[in-house]
XYZ file of C-alpha atoms in Angstrom:
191
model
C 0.000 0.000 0.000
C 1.586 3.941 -1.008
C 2.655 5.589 1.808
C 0.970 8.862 1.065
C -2.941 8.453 0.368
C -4.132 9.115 -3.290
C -7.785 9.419 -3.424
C -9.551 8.563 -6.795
C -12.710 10.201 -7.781
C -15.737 7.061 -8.983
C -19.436 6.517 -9.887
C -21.158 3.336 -8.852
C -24.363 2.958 -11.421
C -26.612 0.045 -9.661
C -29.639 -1.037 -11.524
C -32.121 -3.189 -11.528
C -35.626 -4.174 -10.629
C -36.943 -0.790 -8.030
C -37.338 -3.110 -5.676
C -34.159 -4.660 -5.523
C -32.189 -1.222 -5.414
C -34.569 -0.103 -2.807
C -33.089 -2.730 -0.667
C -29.947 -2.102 -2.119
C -29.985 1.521 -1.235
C -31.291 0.744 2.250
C -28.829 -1.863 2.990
C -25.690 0.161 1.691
C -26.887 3.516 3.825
C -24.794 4.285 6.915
C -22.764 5.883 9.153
C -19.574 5.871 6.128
C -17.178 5.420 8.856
C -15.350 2.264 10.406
C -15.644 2.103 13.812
C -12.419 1.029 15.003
C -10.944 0.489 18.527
C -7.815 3.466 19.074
C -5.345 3.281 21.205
C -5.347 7.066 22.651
C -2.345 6.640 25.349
C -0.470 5.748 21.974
C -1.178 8.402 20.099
C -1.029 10.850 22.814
C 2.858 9.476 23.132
C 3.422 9.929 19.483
C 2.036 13.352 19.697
C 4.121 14.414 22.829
C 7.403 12.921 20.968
C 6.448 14.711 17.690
C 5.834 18.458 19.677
C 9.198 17.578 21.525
C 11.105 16.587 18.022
C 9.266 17.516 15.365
C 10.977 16.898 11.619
C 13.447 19.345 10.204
C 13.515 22.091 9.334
C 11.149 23.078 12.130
C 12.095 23.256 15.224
C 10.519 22.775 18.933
C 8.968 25.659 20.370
C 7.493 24.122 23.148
C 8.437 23.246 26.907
C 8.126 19.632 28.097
C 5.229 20.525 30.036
C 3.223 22.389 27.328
C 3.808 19.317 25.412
C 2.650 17.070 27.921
C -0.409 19.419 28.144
C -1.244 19.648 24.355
C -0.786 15.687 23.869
C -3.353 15.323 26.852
C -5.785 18.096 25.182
C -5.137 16.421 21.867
C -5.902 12.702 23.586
C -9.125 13.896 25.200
C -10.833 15.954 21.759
C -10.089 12.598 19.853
C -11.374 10.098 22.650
C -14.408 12.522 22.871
C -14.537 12.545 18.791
C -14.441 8.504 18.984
C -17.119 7.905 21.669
C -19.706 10.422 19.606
C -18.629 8.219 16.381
C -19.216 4.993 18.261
C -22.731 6.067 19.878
C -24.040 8.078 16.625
C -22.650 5.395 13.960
C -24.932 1.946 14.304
C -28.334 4.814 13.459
C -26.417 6.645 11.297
C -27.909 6.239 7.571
C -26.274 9.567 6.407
C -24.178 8.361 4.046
C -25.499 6.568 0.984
C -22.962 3.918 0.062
C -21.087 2.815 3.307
C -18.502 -0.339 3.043
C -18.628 -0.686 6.141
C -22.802 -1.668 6.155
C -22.144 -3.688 3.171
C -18.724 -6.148 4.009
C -18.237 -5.199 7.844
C -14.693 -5.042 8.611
C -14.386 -8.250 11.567
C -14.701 -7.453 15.249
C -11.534 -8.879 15.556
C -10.026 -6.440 12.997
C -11.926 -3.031 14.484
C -10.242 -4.181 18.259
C -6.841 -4.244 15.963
C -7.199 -0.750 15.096
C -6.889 1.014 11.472
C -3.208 0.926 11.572
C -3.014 -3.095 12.552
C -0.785 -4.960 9.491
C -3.937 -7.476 9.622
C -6.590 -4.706 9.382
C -5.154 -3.093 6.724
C -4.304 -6.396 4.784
C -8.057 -7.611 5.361
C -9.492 -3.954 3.981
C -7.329 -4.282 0.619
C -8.488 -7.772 0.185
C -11.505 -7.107 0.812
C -12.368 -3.813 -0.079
C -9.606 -2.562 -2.188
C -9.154 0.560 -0.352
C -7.484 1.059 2.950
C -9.979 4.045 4.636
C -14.230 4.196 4.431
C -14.850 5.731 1.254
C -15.117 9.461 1.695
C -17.182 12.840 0.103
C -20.012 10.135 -0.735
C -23.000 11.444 -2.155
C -26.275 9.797 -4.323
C -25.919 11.670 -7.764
C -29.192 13.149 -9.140
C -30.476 12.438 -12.875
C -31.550 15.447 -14.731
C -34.670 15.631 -16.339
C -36.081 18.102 -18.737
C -35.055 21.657 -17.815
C -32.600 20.876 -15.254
C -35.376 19.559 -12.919
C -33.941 16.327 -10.889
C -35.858 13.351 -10.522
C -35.207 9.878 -8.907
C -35.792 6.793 -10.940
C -36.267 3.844 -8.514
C -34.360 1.035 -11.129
C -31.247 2.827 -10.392
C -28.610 4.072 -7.147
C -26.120 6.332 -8.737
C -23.575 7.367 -6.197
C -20.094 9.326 -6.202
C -17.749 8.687 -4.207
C -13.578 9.203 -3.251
C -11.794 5.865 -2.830
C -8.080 5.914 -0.789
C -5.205 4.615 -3.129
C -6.973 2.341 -5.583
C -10.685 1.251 -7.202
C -12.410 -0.526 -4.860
C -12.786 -3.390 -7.418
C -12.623 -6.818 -4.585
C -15.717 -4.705 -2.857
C -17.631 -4.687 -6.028
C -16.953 -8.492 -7.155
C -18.288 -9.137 -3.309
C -21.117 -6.992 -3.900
C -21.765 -8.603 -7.230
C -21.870 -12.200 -5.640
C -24.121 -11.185 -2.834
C -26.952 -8.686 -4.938
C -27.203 -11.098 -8.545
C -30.021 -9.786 -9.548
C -28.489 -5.801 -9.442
C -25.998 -5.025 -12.463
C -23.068 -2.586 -10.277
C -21.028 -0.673 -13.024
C -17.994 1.150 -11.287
C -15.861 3.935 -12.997
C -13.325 5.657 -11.793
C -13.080 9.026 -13.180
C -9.276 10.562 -13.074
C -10.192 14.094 -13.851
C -12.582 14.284 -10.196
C -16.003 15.157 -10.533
């Protein structure tokens, strides 16, 4: 996997009989987020090391204490940030096409963490993409005179992908919805 995250621009067309992308649409709508386990003592560490060293050319501009301060803030926003995530995700349905709904990433995996060599193996085997898919959004069909409708044989989404086409997601998702036809397309230009 590149070090540095690329993220690729796509559209997932999924048609079918209405009914079946109803169910479809209602299955795939989530929270768009995986809710791992973190580690916050670890990152707090990594945070106090990186304000007491950071990389050249800068240089530290902070006492030992105001770092030990600022990795504690930093610790407490994100645990805060990860317990709203974990009580607001299982309702969530904001998010139209969420991996995570559709192949769930194993318990086992989430207590790992996102940074785990065996959670990050399982979500390019799996999904093709090491992150949730990001900036998702159900695209609109234009009718006559710019006026959008919704036509209920089809789920048109766009979506940002980290590294690569999630292409193992949508062989899964082929196997388990037969009678849907999912055409992916990664766009390299963006939107």
């Amino acid at each position: 996997m590149p070090a540095d995250t690329d993220w690729l621009y796509h559209h997932l067309r999924v048609t079918g009989a209405p009914e079946t992308v109803a169910l479809f649409r209602a299955a795939a709508a989530g929270a768009g987020v995986i809710p791992w386990t973190h580690d916050h003592g670890a990152a707090a560490e990594g945070w106090f090391h990186l304000l007491l060293a950071p990389p050249p050319p800068a240089r530290r501009t902070i006492s030992l204490e105001g770092a030990r301060i600022l990795a504690g803030q930093l610790r407490d926003a994100v645990e805060a940030r990860s317990q709203l995530v974990a009580e607001r995700a299982p309702q969530s349905r904001d998010c139209p096409l969420d991996l995570h709904r559709l192949l769930p990433v194993p318990d086992r995996l989430l207590r790992l963490g996102p940074d785990h060599r065996d959670s990050r193996a399982w979500l390019w085997s799996h999904w093709g993409t090491a992150e949730a898919l990001r900036g998702v959004v159900e695209l609109p069909i234009g009718g006559r005179g710019g006026a959008r409708r919704r036509d209920p044989g089809l789920f048109w989404a766009g979506f940002w992908s980290a590294d690569w086409t999630p292409w193992p997601a949508l062989l899964a998702l082929r196997t388990r919805w037969p009678g849907l036809r999912l055409d992916l397309r990664p766009l390299y230009d963006g939107p």
